[in-house]
PDB file of C-alpha atoms in Angstrom:
ATOM      1  CA  MET E   1    -225.349 141.520 -10.503  1.00  0.00           C
ATOM      2  CA  ASN E   2    -222.472 143.291 -12.181  1.00  0.00           C
ATOM      3  CA  SER E   3    -220.077 145.494 -10.234  1.00  0.00           C
ATOM      4  CA  ILE E   4    -217.377 147.897 -11.361  1.00  0.00           C
ATOM      5  CA  PRO E   5    -214.546 145.599 -10.177  1.00  0.00           C
ATOM      6  CA  ASP E   6    -216.101 142.628 -12.023  1.00  0.00           C
ATOM      7  CA  LEU E   7    -216.691 144.643 -15.184  1.00  0.00           C
ATOM      8  CA  PHE E   8    -213.208 146.167 -15.116  1.00  0.00           C
ATOM      9  CA  ALA E   9    -211.713 142.680 -14.738  1.00  0.00           C
ATOM     10  CA  ARG E  10    -213.625 141.586 -17.855  1.00  0.00           C
ATOM     11  CA  ILE E  11    -212.523 144.716 -19.721  1.00  0.00           C
ATOM     12  CA  ARG E  12    -208.879 144.223 -18.753  1.00  0.00           C
ATOM     13  CA  ALA E  13    -209.085 140.634 -20.007  1.00  0.00           C
ATOM     14  CA  CYS E  14    -210.565 141.717 -23.362  1.00  0.00           C
ATOM     15  CA  ARG E  15    -208.785 140.414 -26.456  1.00  0.00           C
ATOM     16  CA  LEU E  16    -211.415 141.378 -29.056  1.00  0.00           C
ATOM     17  CA  CYS E  17    -209.121 143.373 -31.347  1.00  0.00           C
ATOM     18  CA  GLU E  18    -205.791 141.826 -30.305  1.00  0.00           C
ATOM     19  CA  ALA E  19    -204.835 141.102 -33.928  1.00  0.00           C
ATOM     20  CA  HIS E  20    -204.905 144.848 -34.695  1.00  0.00           C
ATOM     21  CA  LEU E  21    -202.813 146.031 -31.728  1.00  0.00           C
ATOM     22  CA  PRO E  22    -199.061 146.285 -32.429  1.00  0.00           C
ATOM     23  CA  LEU E  23    -198.138 146.228 -28.730  1.00  0.00           C
ATOM     24  CA  GLY E  24    -200.873 143.798 -27.750  1.00  0.00           C
ATOM     25  CA  PRO E  25    -203.907 144.471 -25.572  1.00  0.00           C
ATOM     26  CA  ARG E  26    -203.605 146.414 -22.327  1.00  0.00           C
ATOM     27  CA  PRO E  27    -206.974 148.061 -21.658  1.00  0.00           C
ATOM     28  CA  VAL E  28    -206.662 151.183 -19.516  1.00  0.00           C
ATOM     29  CA  ILE E  29    -209.675 152.270 -17.464  1.00  0.00           C
ATOM     30  CA  ARG E  30    -210.296 153.662 -13.952  1.00  0.00           C
ATOM     31  CA  GLY E  31    -213.234 154.674 -11.811  1.00  0.00           C
ATOM     32  CA  SER E  32    -215.802 153.573  -9.264  1.00  0.00           C
ATOM     33  CA  GLU E  33    -219.545 153.618  -8.727  1.00  0.00           C
ATOM     34  CA  HIS E  34    -218.968 156.822  -6.730  1.00  0.00           C
ATOM     35  CA  SER E  35    -217.174 158.748  -9.519  1.00  0.00           C
ATOM     36  CA  ARG E  36    -218.846 162.065 -10.356  1.00  0.00           C
ATOM     37  CA  LEU E  37    -216.503 163.202 -13.114  1.00  0.00           C
ATOM     38  CA  LEU E  38    -215.797 161.038 -16.157  1.00  0.00           C
ATOM     39  CA  ILE E  39    -212.995 161.829 -18.588  1.00  0.00           C
ATOM     40  CA  ILE E  40    -213.379 160.242 -22.017  1.00  0.00           C
ATOM     41  CA  GLY E  41    -210.311 160.684 -24.177  1.00  0.00           C
ATOM     42  CA  GLN E  42    -209.047 159.015 -27.337  1.00  0.00           C
ATOM     43  CA  ALA E  43    -206.802 156.019 -26.588  1.00  0.00           C
ATOM     44  CA  PRO E  44    -203.664 155.355 -24.567  1.00  0.00           C
ATOM     45  CA  GLY E  45    -200.330 156.317 -26.094  1.00  0.00           C
ATOM     46  CA  THR E  46    -197.177 154.228 -25.809  1.00  0.00           C
ATOM     47  CA  LYS E  47    -196.172 155.706 -22.440  1.00  0.00           C
ATOM     48  CA  VAL E  48    -199.598 154.972 -20.955  1.00  0.00           C
ATOM     49  CA  HIS E  49    -199.561 151.513 -22.528  1.00  0.00           C
ATOM     50  CA  ALA E  50    -196.254 150.859 -20.751  1.00  0.00           C
ATOM     51  CA  SER E  51    -197.338 152.221 -17.355  1.00  0.00           C
ATOM     52  CA  GLY E  52    -201.036 151.335 -17.381  1.00  0.00           C
ATOM     53  CA  ILE E  53    -201.720 154.767 -15.878  1.00  0.00           C
ATOM     54  CA  PRO E  54    -204.010 156.975 -17.999  1.00  0.00           C
ATOM     55  CA  TRP E  55    -202.877 160.494 -18.805  1.00  0.00           C
ATOM     56  CA  ASP E  56    -199.407 159.628 -17.458  1.00  0.00           C
ATOM     57  CA  ASP E  57    -197.671 161.940 -19.918  1.00  0.00           C
ATOM     58  CA  ALA E  58    -197.322 165.584 -20.974  1.00  0.00           C
ATOM     59  CA  SER E  59    -200.957 165.619 -22.145  1.00  0.00           C
ATOM     60  CA  GLY E  60    -202.031 164.526 -18.676  1.00  0.00           C
ATOM     61  CA  ALA E  61    -199.999 167.287 -17.042  1.00  0.00           C
ATOM     62  CA  ARG E  62    -201.778 169.884 -19.181  1.00  0.00           C
ATOM     63  CA  LEU E  63    -205.174 168.293 -18.521  1.00  0.00           C
ATOM     64  CA  ARG E  64    -204.576 168.358 -14.758  1.00  0.00           C
ATOM     65  CA  ASP E  65    -203.615 172.021 -15.074  1.00  0.00           C
ATOM     66  CA  TRP E  66    -206.838 172.751 -16.968  1.00  0.00           C
ATOM     67  CA  LEU E  67    -208.779 171.043 -14.165  1.00  0.00           C
ATOM     68  CA  ALA E  68    -206.678 172.658 -11.401  1.00  0.00           C
ATOM     69  CA  LEU E  69    -206.118 169.227  -9.861  1.00  0.00           C
ATOM     70  CA  ASP E  70    -203.034 167.621  -8.410  1.00  0.00           C
ATOM     71  CA  LYS E  71    -202.139 164.018  -9.259  1.00  0.00           C
ATOM     72  CA  ALA E  72    -203.568 162.637  -6.026  1.00  0.00           C
ATOM     73  CA  MET E  73    -207.063 164.003  -6.711  1.00  0.00           C
ATOM     74  CA  PHE E  74    -206.902 163.339 -10.451  1.00  0.00           C
ATOM     75  CA  TYR E  75    -206.235 159.651  -9.819  1.00  0.00           C
ATOM     76  CA  ASP E  76    -208.720 159.301  -6.934  1.00  0.00           C
ATOM     77  CA  GLU E  77    -211.182 156.814  -8.429  1.00  0.00           C
ATOM     78  CA  ARG E  78    -213.787 157.645  -5.796  1.00  0.00           C
ATOM     79  CA  HIS E  79    -214.218 160.966  -7.583  1.00  0.00           C
ATOM     80  CA  ILE E  80    -212.859 160.678 -11.117  1.00  0.00           C
ATOM     81  CA  ALA E  81    -213.309 157.959 -13.726  1.00  0.00           C
ATOM     82  CA  ILE E  82    -211.173 157.725 -16.864  1.00  0.00           C
ATOM     83  CA  MET E  83    -212.359 155.768 -19.883  1.00  0.00           C
ATOM     84  CA  PRO E  84    -210.915 156.313 -23.372  1.00  0.00           C
ATOM     85  CA  MET E  85    -212.826 155.687 -26.590  1.00  0.00           C
ATOM     86  CA  GLY E  86    -210.306 152.972 -27.404  1.00  0.00           C
ATOM     87  CA  LEU E  87    -209.040 151.223 -24.297  1.00  0.00           C
ATOM     88  CA  CYS E  88    -205.749 150.008 -25.795  1.00  0.00           C
ATOM     89  CA  TYR E  89    -202.911 151.659 -27.690  1.00  0.00           C
ATOM     90  CA  PRO E  90    -204.015 151.476 -31.353  1.00  0.00           C
ATOM     91  CA  GLY E  91    -200.623 151.847 -33.024  1.00  0.00           C
ATOM     92  CA  ARG E  92    -198.867 154.574 -34.955  1.00  0.00           C
ATOM     93  CA  GLY E  93    -199.999 156.192 -38.187  1.00  0.00           C
ATOM     94  CA  ARG E  94    -198.312 158.673 -40.520  1.00  0.00           C
ATOM     95  CA  SER E  95    -199.161 161.748 -38.449  1.00  0.00           C
ATOM     96  CA  GLY E  96    -199.409 160.368 -34.928  1.00  0.00           C
ATOM     97  CA  ASP E  97    -201.274 157.578 -33.214  1.00  0.00           C
ATOM     98  CA  LEU E  98    -203.992 155.771 -35.124  1.00  0.00           C
ATOM     99  CA  PRO E  99    -207.645 156.456 -34.236  1.00  0.00           C
ATOM    100  CA  PRO E 100    -209.129 154.520 -31.301  1.00  0.00           C
ATOM    101  CA  ARG E 101    -210.237 151.010 -32.184  1.00  0.00           C
ATOM    102  CA  PRO E 102    -213.961 151.140 -33.077  1.00  0.00           C
ATOM    103  CA  GLU E 103    -214.903 148.026 -31.062  1.00  0.00           C
ATOM    104  CA  CYS E 104    -214.349 149.435 -27.561  1.00  0.00           C
ATOM    105  CA  ALA E 105    -216.909 152.193 -27.080  1.00  0.00           C
ATOM    106  CA  PRO E 106    -219.987 150.311 -28.356  1.00  0.00           C
ATOM    107  CA  LEU E 107    -219.052 147.202 -26.397  1.00  0.00           C
ATOM    108  CA  TRP E 108    -217.875 148.588 -23.067  1.00  0.00           C
ATOM    109  CA  HIS E 109    -219.024 152.198 -22.581  1.00  0.00           C
ATOM    110  CA  PRO E 110    -222.755 151.475 -22.022  1.00  0.00           C
ATOM    111  CA  GLN E 111    -221.902 148.797 -19.459  1.00  0.00           C
ATOM    112  CA  VAL E 112    -219.543 151.115 -17.586  1.00  0.00           C
ATOM    113  CA  LEU E 113    -221.953 154.060 -17.616  1.00  0.00           C
ATOM    114  CA  GLU E 114    -224.747 151.885 -16.261  1.00  0.00           C
ATOM    115  CA  LEU E 115    -222.608 151.152 -13.199  1.00  0.00           C
ATOM    116  CA  MET E 116    -221.598 154.798 -12.670  1.00  0.00           C
ATOM    117  CA  PRO E 117    -224.930 156.476 -11.859  1.00  0.00           C
ATOM    118  CA  ARG E 118    -223.342 159.390  -9.982  1.00  0.00           C
ATOM    119  CA  VAL E 119    -221.439 160.804 -12.970  1.00  0.00           C
ATOM    120  CA  GLU E 120    -222.595 164.397 -13.443  1.00  0.00           C
ATOM    121  CA  LEU E 121    -219.952 165.751 -15.800  1.00  0.00           C
ATOM    122  CA  VAL E 122    -218.394 163.992 -18.790  1.00  0.00           C
ATOM    123  CA  LEU E 123    -215.355 165.630 -20.340  1.00  0.00           C
ATOM    124  CA  LEU E 124    -215.188 164.733 -24.030  1.00  0.00           C
ATOM    125  CA  VAL E 125    -211.519 165.125 -24.880  1.00  0.00           C
ATOM    126  CA  GLY E 126    -210.948 165.202 -28.620  1.00  0.00           C
ATOM    127  CA  GLN E 127    -213.111 164.719 -31.681  1.00  0.00           C
ATOM    128  CA  TYR E 128    -213.623 160.949 -31.392  1.00  0.00           C
ATOM    129  CA  ALA E 129    -215.351 161.252 -28.019  1.00  0.00           C
ATOM    130  CA  GLN E 130    -217.276 164.322 -29.175  1.00  0.00           C
ATOM    131  CA  GLN E 131    -218.554 162.699 -32.359  1.00  0.00           C
ATOM    132  CA  HIS E 132    -219.614 159.558 -30.494  1.00  0.00           C
ATOM    133  CA  TYR E 133    -221.379 161.215 -27.571  1.00  0.00           C
ATOM    134  CA  LEU E 134    -222.718 164.423 -29.071  1.00  0.00           C
ATOM    135  CA  GLY E 135    -224.172 163.029 -32.279  1.00  0.00           C
ATOM    136  CA  ALA E 136    -226.057 165.834 -34.040  1.00  0.00           C
ATOM    137  CA  ASN E 137    -224.602 168.351 -31.564  1.00  0.00           C
ATOM    138  CA  TYR E 138    -221.127 167.741 -32.957  1.00  0.00           C
ATOM    139  CA  ARG E 139    -220.510 170.887 -35.012  1.00  0.00           C
ATOM    140  CA  GLY E 140    -218.434 169.356 -37.816  1.00  0.00           C
ATOM    141  CA  THR E 141    -215.064 170.338 -36.344  1.00  0.00           C
ATOM    142  CA  LEU E 142    -213.499 170.113 -32.938  1.00  0.00           C
ATOM    143  CA  THR E 143    -213.008 173.882 -32.851  1.00  0.00           C
ATOM    144  CA  GLU E 144    -216.657 174.660 -33.502  1.00  0.00           C
ATOM    145  CA  THR E 145    -217.820 171.964 -31.081  1.00  0.00           C
ATOM    146  CA  VAL E 146    -215.614 173.311 -28.295  1.00  0.00           C
ATOM    147  CA  ARG E 147    -216.610 176.897 -29.157  1.00  0.00           C
ATOM    148  CA  HIS E 148    -220.268 175.908 -28.543  1.00  0.00           C
ATOM    149  CA  TRP E 149    -219.516 174.053 -25.317  1.00  0.00           C
ATOM    150  CA  ARG E 150    -222.424 175.666 -23.486  1.00  0.00           C
ATOM    151  CA  ASP E 151    -224.893 174.029 -25.906  1.00  0.00           C
ATOM    152  CA  VAL E 152    -224.133 170.487 -24.699  1.00  0.00           C
ATOM    153  CA  GLY E 153    -224.010 171.108 -20.948  1.00  0.00           C
ATOM    154  CA  PRO E 154    -224.466 170.515 -18.171  1.00  0.00           C
ATOM    155  CA  ARG E 155    -223.632 166.789 -18.627  1.00  0.00           C
ATOM    156  CA  PHE E 156    -221.034 167.111 -21.378  1.00  0.00           C
ATOM    157  CA  LEU E 157    -218.114 169.474 -21.848  1.00  0.00           C
ATOM    158  CA  PRO E 158    -216.077 169.126 -25.061  1.00  0.00           C
ATOM    159  CA  LEU E 159    -212.357 169.855 -24.862  1.00  0.00           C
ATOM    160  CA  PRO E 160    -209.488 169.823 -27.333  1.00  0.00           C
ATOM    161  CA  HIS E 161    -206.841 167.206 -26.703  1.00  0.00           C
ATOM    162  CA  PRO E 162    -204.306 168.642 -24.227  1.00  0.00           C
ATOM    163  CA  SER E 163    -201.382 167.246 -26.228  1.00  0.00           C
ATOM    164  CA  PRO E 164    -198.323 169.467 -26.625  1.00  0.00           C
ATOM    165  CA  ARG E 165    -199.002 169.048 -30.355  1.00  0.00           C
ATOM    166  CA  ASN E 166    -202.082 171.263 -29.852  1.00  0.00           C
ATOM    167  CA  THR E 167    -200.170 174.251 -28.485  1.00  0.00           C
ATOM    168  CA  LEU E 168    -200.700 176.075 -31.785  1.00  0.00           C
ATOM    169  CA  TRP E 169    -204.462 175.417 -31.571  1.00  0.00           C
ATOM    170  CA  LEU E 170    -204.500 176.956 -28.096  1.00  0.00           C
ATOM    171  CA  LYS E 171    -202.639 180.037 -29.365  1.00  0.00           C
ATOM    172  CA  LYS E 172    -205.068 180.429 -32.269  1.00  0.00           C
ATOM    173  CA  ASN E 173    -208.093 180.053 -29.980  1.00  0.00           C
ATOM    174  CA  PRO E 174    -207.419 182.206 -26.889  1.00  0.00           C
ATOM    175  CA  TRP E 175    -211.145 182.161 -26.028  1.00  0.00           C
ATOM    176  CA  PHE E 176    -210.688 178.558 -24.865  1.00  0.00           C
ATOM    177  CA  GLU E 177    -208.390 179.428 -21.968  1.00  0.00           C
ATOM    178  CA  ALA E 178    -210.236 182.682 -21.295  1.00  0.00           C
ATOM    179  CA  GLU E 179    -213.797 181.262 -21.239  1.00  0.00           C
ATOM    180  CA  VAL E 180    -213.837 177.475 -21.038  1.00  0.00           C
ATOM    181  CA  ILE E 181    -211.052 176.795 -18.545  1.00  0.00           C
ATOM    182  CA  PRO E 182    -212.393 179.041 -15.737  1.00  0.00           C
ATOM    183  CA  SER E 183    -215.854 177.500 -16.087  1.00  0.00           C
ATOM    184  CA  LEU E 184    -214.380 173.998 -16.214  1.00  0.00           C
ATOM    185  CA  ARG E 185    -212.349 174.593 -13.049  1.00  0.00           C
ATOM    186  CA  GLU E 186    -215.350 175.985 -11.210  1.00  0.00           C
ATOM    187  CA  ARG E 187    -217.540 173.042 -12.191  1.00  0.00           C
ATOM    188  CA  VAL E 188    -214.896 170.465 -11.261  1.00  0.00           C
ATOM    189  CA  ALA E 189    -214.304 172.131  -7.888  1.00  0.00           C
ATOM    190  CA  GLN E 190    -218.047 172.065  -7.154  1.00  0.00           C
ATOM    191  CA  LEU E 191    -218.322 168.389  -8.105  1.00  0.00           C
ATOM    192  CA  LEU E 192    -215.411 167.293  -5.985  1.00  0.00           C
ATOM    193  CA  VAL E 193    -216.418 169.099  -2.777  1.00  0.00           C
ATOM    194  CA  THR E 194    -220.115 168.216  -2.651  1.00  0.00           C
TER     195      THR E 194
END
């Protein structure tokens, strides 16, 4: 019988796409069989690759603010699981980090989800997670997908990436902070107290 610790040990030992990773493999994943909230982002950046702590950067600070959570609760694996689409830093491209490696999600995500039966809310952070998990409900762009966030609930909630590089997106789309964030905070608070 598989367990989360056994599966995570196998994931952290994964070398499947090692030849494509400029900094080498360092899969980053957290959670437990008790986790009720799952955050699926893109892939670790260089800072997270160095620390091994997901969302350990400015993007993570903004994400925690969106969720109204302090670091202690955000990193409490009894409540919150974190699993990116690509588990290792994929390298740098011309306009930022490369896309997540395509091998990770098909190989590892189904196995992880099977061992996390209590997950009630999955935050899909960024277009890669949204395209993968929403399928036909992905609206062609991140903006339109996030704008129609109510259509994919209650299990999924699509979010833009909280990167400081997306500050302009947030300014152009004030409805996100006015409508989505209050609902997100309420839902997260309910999940973490019951």
